[in-house]
Amino acid sequence: MNNPIQVTRSSMPGLDEYVEEIKDLWDNQWLTNMGIKHRRLEAELARYLNTPNIALFTNGHLALEYLIGALELKGEVITTPFTFASTTHAIVRNGLTPVFCDINPHDYTIQTENLESLITEKTSAIIPVHVYGNVCDFKEIERIAKKFNLKVIYDAAHAFGVTVDGLGVANLGDASMFSFHATKVFNTIEGGALTFADSSMKEVLNSYKNFGITGPETVEYTGGNAKMNEFQAAMGLCNLRHVDEEIYKRKIIYERYIENLNNIKGINLSLPQKGVKSNYAYFPVIFDGFPLSRDEVHDELTKQNIFSRKYFFPLTNSFECYRDRFTPDETPIAKYIAKRILTFPLYADLSLGDVDRICAIIKTSITNVR
Ligand code: T4K
């Protein structure tokens, strides 16, 4: 049996490079609470993402959860259920009501045609998701948000380094949340960041992630603890040096998948959007009219020690914890896609031979069925 192939594998710098980066932590013994490496990483990421305002967090989820609190959003927030648990939970954990909008069948982002009909006098914000790094229809979202005076926060957990017509996605909307989790294109082990348009938010966010403390004897907000520590920041400083090469390697693998799987009946691929520089974060495939169902393909690969993932199934509006509140029937396209989508292994060091093998298993599975 071949070695297991997981859906992804963390990118890591050489051990020597990381050890060199963390050495001085033993001199100054300053390990967290917005230390030197934290500040350096913020500056370097602002440059890389070409955006003026950034605040680091211990993970992407808390960044989003605290941002919603800091913006003092109220009532209802329009979002999509085709996402990781985090997006919906961040809304609900702030005491707000998520209102689910359906997704586009081609790029799985929020369907703007339906957006206006979901807005009520209680709506305070829209939280769309750049799912798999596909960029939402930001121009239409911006138009609607302006018309109804709503905040726009992008869940950009998948969209690190993505640009649209040359503009970094970190500059869209009022704010964006990025995840630097171990499974992401750029990681700080666990980690995340917010980018935002209003520079005065920086102090508020820094305070929110540090218990709401604003001075030696003042606590102005009911914040919590979501600071990135110096070891995380050190990992980020190292990984950032290699991220362009990582994305390039992913592109080669992505293109190999396309070469292998293009033009197979029943297999729909999500090709890069026009004007978008992708980060090749995920390789989602829709099985629709293929001789095997999505679940059968998943099980066939698993038998061969290849672990694809059903990102995103189940939809968040069908989670057990929301059983009595929401239903996936309100978002029929998302429900349809979630039943048919499978994300294939994709990471910088995946060999092209392994990509060919994965694709060959899928192609031969058709003949086995016949
Ligand atoms: N919004 C969206 C749209 C998101 O996708 C996410 C996170 C968030 C918000 C929240 O951001 P964070 O708070 O996480 O920063 C994984 C990740 O844990 C999660 O970060 C990510 N989305 C989600 C899509 O995927 P799981 O439960 O699938 O992870 P797990 O542990 O099964 O790992 C998947 C594979 O990754 C493993 O089979 C092997 C590989 N792996 C995993 C870990 C933990 C590594 O190579 N190294 C590792 O350290 O959620």
Short mmCIF file of N, CA and C in Angstrom, two decimals, residues 74-175:
data_model
loop_
_atom_site.label_atom_id
_atom_site.label_comp_id
_atom_site.label_asym_id
_atom_site.label_seq_id
_atom_site.Cartn_x
_atom_site.Cartn_y
_atom_site.Cartn_z
N LYS A 74 -25.53 44.45 14.98
CA LYS A 74 -26.77 44.07 15.69
C LYS A 74 -27.68 43.26 14.75
N GLY A 75 -28.61 42.53 15.33
CA GLY A 75 -29.71 41.93 14.56
C GLY A 75 -29.30 40.80 13.63
N GLU A 76 -29.47 41.04 12.31
CA GLU A 76 -29.26 39.97 11.33
C GLU A 76 -28.04 40.23 10.46
N VAL A 77 -27.38 39.13 10.08
CA VAL A 77 -26.22 39.22 9.19
C VAL A 77 -26.43 38.23 8.04
N ILE A 78 -26.31 38.74 6.82
CA ILE A 78 -26.51 37.86 5.66
C ILE A 78 -25.18 37.18 5.31
N THR A 79 -25.25 35.87 5.12
CA THR A 79 -24.04 35.09 4.85
C THR A 79 -24.43 33.86 4.04
N THR A 80 -23.47 32.95 3.81
CA THR A 80 -23.80 31.70 3.10
C THR A 80 -23.47 30.50 3.99
N PRO A 81 -24.17 29.37 3.75
CA PRO A 81 -23.91 28.19 4.58
C PRO A 81 -22.82 27.29 3.98
N PHE A 82 -22.34 27.64 2.77
CA PHE A 82 -21.33 26.80 2.10
C PHE A 82 -19.95 27.29 2.54
N THR A 83 -19.58 26.92 3.76
CA THR A 83 -18.37 27.43 4.39
C THR A 83 -18.01 26.53 5.56
N PHE A 84 -16.89 26.83 6.20
CA PHE A 84 -16.50 26.11 7.41
C PHE A 84 -17.38 26.60 8.57
N ALA A 85 -17.51 25.77 9.59
CA ALA A 85 -18.35 26.09 10.76
C ALA A 85 -18.10 27.50 11.29
N SER A 86 -16.85 27.93 11.20
CA SER A 86 -16.43 29.20 11.79
C SER A 86 -17.29 30.40 11.40
N THR A 87 -17.62 30.55 10.12
CA THR A 87 -18.30 31.77 9.66
C THR A 87 -19.64 31.93 10.36
N THR A 88 -20.44 30.87 10.36
CA THR A 88 -21.77 30.94 10.97
C THR A 88 -21.65 31.05 12.49
N HIS A 89 -20.76 30.24 13.06
CA HIS A 89 -20.60 30.28 14.53
C HIS A 89 -20.19 31.68 15.01
N ALA A 90 -19.33 32.35 14.26
CA ALA A 90 -18.86 33.69 14.69
C ALA A 90 -20.04 34.66 14.80
N ILE A 91 -21.00 34.50 13.90
CA ILE A 91 -22.19 35.37 13.93
C ILE A 91 -23.06 35.00 15.14
N VAL A 92 -23.32 33.70 15.26
CA VAL A 92 -24.24 33.24 16.33
C VAL A 92 -23.63 33.50 17.71
N ARG A 93 -22.33 33.30 17.84
CA ARG A 93 -21.69 33.49 19.15
C ARG A 93 -21.69 34.96 19.59
N ASN A 94 -21.96 35.88 18.65
CA ASN A 94 -22.13 37.29 19.00
C ASN A 94 -23.58 37.65 19.28
N GLY A 95 -24.44 36.61 19.34
CA GLY A 95 -25.85 36.86 19.64
C GLY A 95 -26.64 37.38 18.45
N LEU A 96 -26.08 37.24 17.24
CA LEU A 96 -26.75 37.75 16.03
C LEU A 96 -27.39 36.58 15.27
N THR A 97 -28.25 36.92 14.33
CA THR A 97 -28.95 35.88 13.56
C THR A 97 -28.38 35.81 12.14
N PRO A 98 -27.84 34.66 11.76
CA PRO A 98 -27.41 34.54 10.36
C PRO A 98 -28.62 34.35 9.46
N VAL A 99 -28.62 35.05 8.34
CA VAL A 99 -29.68 34.87 7.33
C VAL A 99 -28.96 34.33 6.10
N PHE A 100 -29.39 33.13 5.66
CA PHE A 100 -28.60 32.45 4.64
C PHE A 100 -29.04 32.79 3.23
N CYS A 101 -28.06 33.23 2.46
CA CYS A 101 -28.26 33.52 1.05
C CYS A 101 -27.68 32.34 0.27
N ASP A 102 -28.24 32.03 -0.87
CA ASP A 102 -27.72 30.90 -1.65
C ASP A 102 -26.41 31.30 -2.35
N ILE A 103 -25.80 30.30 -3.01
CA ILE A 103 -24.50 30.53 -3.67
C ILE A 103 -24.65 30.39 -5.19
N ASN A 104 -23.65 30.87 -5.90
CA ASN A 104 -23.59 30.67 -7.36
C ASN A 104 -23.16 29.24 -7.64
N PRO A 105 -23.73 28.61 -8.66
CA PRO A 105 -23.31 27.24 -8.96
C PRO A 105 -21.92 27.16 -9.60
N HIS A 106 -21.39 28.29 -10.11
CA HIS A 106 -20.09 28.22 -10.81
C HIS A 106 -18.89 28.51 -9.92
N ASP A 107 -19.03 29.44 -8.94
CA ASP A 107 -17.84 29.69 -8.10
C ASP A 107 -18.14 29.53 -6.60
N TYR A 108 -19.38 29.19 -6.27
CA TYR A 108 -19.80 28.84 -4.90
C TYR A 108 -19.78 30.02 -3.92
N THR A 109 -19.64 31.24 -4.46
CA THR A 109 -19.69 32.43 -3.60
C THR A 109 -21.14 32.94 -3.54
N ILE A 110 -21.39 33.93 -2.72
CA ILE A 110 -22.75 34.42 -2.46
C ILE A 110 -23.43 34.89 -3.76
N GLN A 111 -24.72 34.54 -3.87
CA GLN A 111 -25.47 34.88 -5.08
C GLN A 111 -26.06 36.28 -4.90
N THR A 112 -25.50 37.25 -5.59
CA THR A 112 -25.92 38.63 -5.33
C THR A 112 -27.34 38.93 -5.83
N GLU A 113 -27.82 38.14 -6.77
CA GLU A 113 -29.20 38.37 -7.29
C GLU A 113 -30.22 38.26 -6.16
N ASN A 114 -29.94 37.42 -5.18
CA ASN A 114 -30.91 37.19 -4.09
C ASN A 114 -30.72 38.08 -2.87
N LEU A 115 -29.58 38.78 -2.87
CA LEU A 115 -29.19 39.48 -1.64
C LEU A 115 -30.21 40.51 -1.15
N GLU A 116 -30.62 41.38 -2.05
CA GLU A 116 -31.51 42.48 -1.61
C GLU A 116 -32.79 41.97 -0.98
N SER A 117 -33.31 40.85 -1.51
CA SER A 117 -34.60 40.35 -1.01
C SER A 117 -34.47 39.84 0.44
N LEU A 118 -33.24 39.63 0.91
CA LEU A 118 -33.05 39.11 2.27
C LEU A 118 -32.82 40.23 3.30
N ILE A 119 -32.68 41.45 2.81
CA ILE A 119 -32.40 42.58 3.72
C ILE A 119 -33.69 43.04 4.40
N THR A 120 -33.60 43.19 5.71
CA THR A 120 -34.75 43.71 6.48
C THR A 120 -34.25 44.90 7.30
N GLU A 121 -35.14 45.50 8.09
CA GLU A 121 -34.67 46.64 8.91
C GLU A 121 -33.72 46.17 10.01
N LYS A 122 -33.66 44.84 10.23
CA LYS A 122 -32.75 44.33 11.28
C LYS A 122 -31.35 44.03 10.74
N THR A 123 -31.17 44.04 9.41
CA THR A 123 -29.88 43.64 8.84
C THR A 123 -28.81 44.69 9.15
N SER A 124 -27.65 44.22 9.64
CA SER A 124 -26.57 45.18 9.92
C SER A 124 -25.33 44.92 9.06
N ALA A 125 -25.21 43.71 8.48
CA ALA A 125 -23.97 43.43 7.74
C ALA A 125 -24.16 42.25 6.78
N ILE A 126 -23.19 42.15 5.87
CA ILE A 126 -23.11 40.99 4.98
C ILE A 126 -21.73 40.36 5.23
N ILE A 127 -21.71 39.04 5.42
CA ILE A 127 -20.41 38.35 5.55
C ILE A 127 -20.32 37.29 4.45
N PRO A 128 -19.84 37.68 3.28
CA PRO A 128 -19.66 36.71 2.20
C PRO A 128 -18.32 35.98 2.37
N VAL A 129 -18.20 34.85 1.70
CA VAL A 129 -17.00 34.01 1.84
C VAL A 129 -16.33 33.86 0.46
N HIS A 130 -15.04 34.16 0.39
CA HIS A 130 -14.27 33.91 -0.85
C HIS A 130 -13.88 32.43 -0.84
N VAL A 131 -14.87 31.57 -1.06
CA VAL A 131 -14.65 30.15 -0.82
C VAL A 131 -13.64 29.56 -1.84
N TYR A 132 -12.72 28.77 -1.36
CA TYR A 132 -11.58 28.20 -2.13
C TYR A 132 -10.69 29.30 -2.72
N GLY A 133 -10.86 30.55 -2.27
CA GLY A 133 -10.10 31.65 -2.87
C GLY A 133 -10.80 32.26 -4.07
N ASN A 134 -12.03 31.77 -4.40
CA ASN A 134 -12.82 32.40 -5.47
C ASN A 134 -13.35 33.73 -4.94
N VAL A 135 -13.17 34.78 -5.71
CA VAL A 135 -13.54 36.11 -5.22
C VAL A 135 -15.03 36.36 -5.44
N CYS A 136 -15.69 36.86 -4.39
CA CYS A 136 -17.13 37.18 -4.47
C CYS A 136 -17.35 38.34 -5.45
N ASP A 137 -18.58 38.51 -5.85
CA ASP A 137 -18.93 39.63 -6.74
C ASP A 137 -18.92 40.91 -5.91
N PHE A 138 -17.70 41.40 -5.64
CA PHE A 138 -17.55 42.47 -4.64
C PHE A 138 -18.16 43.80 -5.08
N LYS A 139 -18.21 44.01 -6.41
CA LYS A 139 -18.75 45.31 -6.87
C LYS A 139 -20.24 45.40 -6.57
N GLU A 140 -20.94 44.30 -6.84
CA GLU A 140 -22.39 44.28 -6.60
C GLU A 140 -22.66 44.29 -5.08
N ILE A 141 -21.84 43.58 -4.34
CA ILE A 141 -21.99 43.56 -2.87
C ILE A 141 -21.81 44.97 -2.32
N GLU A 142 -20.82 45.66 -2.84
CA GLU A 142 -20.54 47.02 -2.38
C GLU A 142 -21.72 47.96 -2.72
N ARG A 143 -22.27 47.79 -3.92
CA ARG A 143 -23.39 48.63 -4.34
C ARG A 143 -24.59 48.45 -3.37
N ILE A 144 -24.88 47.17 -3.10
CA ILE A 144 -26.04 46.87 -2.23
C ILE A 144 -25.77 47.38 -0.80
N ALA A 145 -24.56 47.14 -0.32
CA ALA A 145 -24.21 47.55 1.05
C ALA A 145 -24.35 49.06 1.22
N LYS A 146 -23.88 49.79 0.22
CA LYS A 146 -23.98 51.27 0.27
C LYS A 146 -25.44 51.70 0.31
N LYS A 147 -26.23 51.07 -0.57
CA LYS A 147 -27.65 51.45 -0.69
C LYS A 147 -28.39 51.26 0.65
N PHE A 148 -28.03 50.19 1.37
CA PHE A 148 -28.76 49.88 2.61
C PHE A 148 -27.94 50.19 3.87
N ASN A 149 -26.80 50.83 3.68
CA ASN A 149 -25.94 51.22 4.79
C ASN A 149 -25.53 50.00 5.66
N LEU A 150 -25.01 48.99 5.01
CA LEU A 150 -24.59 47.78 5.72
C LEU A 150 -23.07 47.66 5.73
N LYS A 151 -22.54 47.03 6.75
CA LYS A 151 -21.11 46.72 6.77
C LYS A 151 -20.86 45.47 5.93
N VAL A 152 -19.67 45.37 5.34
CA VAL A 152 -19.30 44.16 4.60
C VAL A 152 -17.99 43.63 5.18
N ILE A 153 -18.06 42.38 5.65
CA ILE A 153 -16.85 41.71 6.17
C ILE A 153 -16.66 40.47 5.31
N TYR A 154 -15.52 40.34 4.68
CA TYR A 154 -15.27 39.13 3.90
C TYR A 154 -14.59 38.07 4.75
N ASP A 155 -15.12 36.85 4.68
CA ASP A 155 -14.38 35.70 5.19
C ASP A 155 -13.41 35.33 4.07
N ALA A 156 -12.17 35.78 4.24
CA ALA A 156 -11.14 35.55 3.22
C ALA A 156 -10.15 34.49 3.71
N ALA A 157 -10.66 33.57 4.56
CA ALA A 157 -9.80 32.53 5.14
C ALA A 157 -9.03 31.78 4.05
N HIS A 158 -9.65 31.63 2.86
CA HIS A 158 -9.02 30.85 1.78
C HIS A 158 -8.26 31.72 0.78
N ALA A 159 -8.27 33.03 0.98
CA ALA A 159 -7.90 33.91 -0.14
C ALA A 159 -6.58 34.65 0.07
N PHE A 160 -5.68 34.08 0.83
CA PHE A 160 -4.39 34.76 1.08
C PHE A 160 -3.67 35.04 -0.24
N GLY A 161 -3.33 36.28 -0.46
CA GLY A 161 -2.53 36.66 -1.63
C GLY A 161 -3.30 36.75 -2.93
N VAL A 162 -4.61 36.50 -2.88
CA VAL A 162 -5.41 36.54 -4.12
C VAL A 162 -5.62 38.00 -4.53
N THR A 163 -5.51 38.26 -5.84
CA THR A 163 -5.80 39.61 -6.33
C THR A 163 -6.87 39.54 -7.41
N VAL A 164 -7.62 40.63 -7.56
CA VAL A 164 -8.63 40.69 -8.61
C VAL A 164 -8.38 41.99 -9.37
N ASP A 165 -8.17 41.86 -10.66
CA ASP A 165 -7.76 43.01 -11.51
C ASP A 165 -6.64 43.79 -10.84
N GLY A 166 -5.70 43.08 -10.27
CA GLY A 166 -4.51 43.69 -9.66
C GLY A 166 -4.72 44.19 -8.23
N LEU A 167 -5.96 44.16 -7.73
CA LEU A 167 -6.25 44.66 -6.38
C LEU A 167 -6.27 43.49 -5.39
N GLY A 168 -5.52 43.61 -4.30
CA GLY A 168 -5.51 42.55 -3.29
C GLY A 168 -6.86 42.44 -2.62
N VAL A 169 -7.34 41.22 -2.37
CA VAL A 169 -8.67 41.07 -1.75
C VAL A 169 -8.70 41.64 -0.32
N ALA A 170 -7.53 41.83 0.26
CA ALA A 170 -7.47 42.42 1.61
C ALA A 170 -8.04 43.84 1.63
N ASN A 171 -8.21 44.43 0.46
CA ASN A 171 -8.71 45.81 0.39
C ASN A 171 -10.20 45.90 0.12
N LEU A 172 -10.89 44.78 0.07
CA LEU A 172 -12.32 44.80 -0.25
C LEU A 172 -13.15 44.97 1.02
N GLY A 173 -14.31 45.61 0.87
CA GLY A 173 -15.28 45.73 1.98
C GLY A 173 -14.75 46.57 3.13
N ASP A 174 -15.44 46.49 4.27
CA ASP A 174 -14.99 47.21 5.46
C ASP A 174 -13.83 46.47 6.11
N ALA A 175 -13.84 45.13 5.99
CA ALA A 175 -12.78 44.34 6.61
C ALA A 175 -12.76 42.94 6.00
#
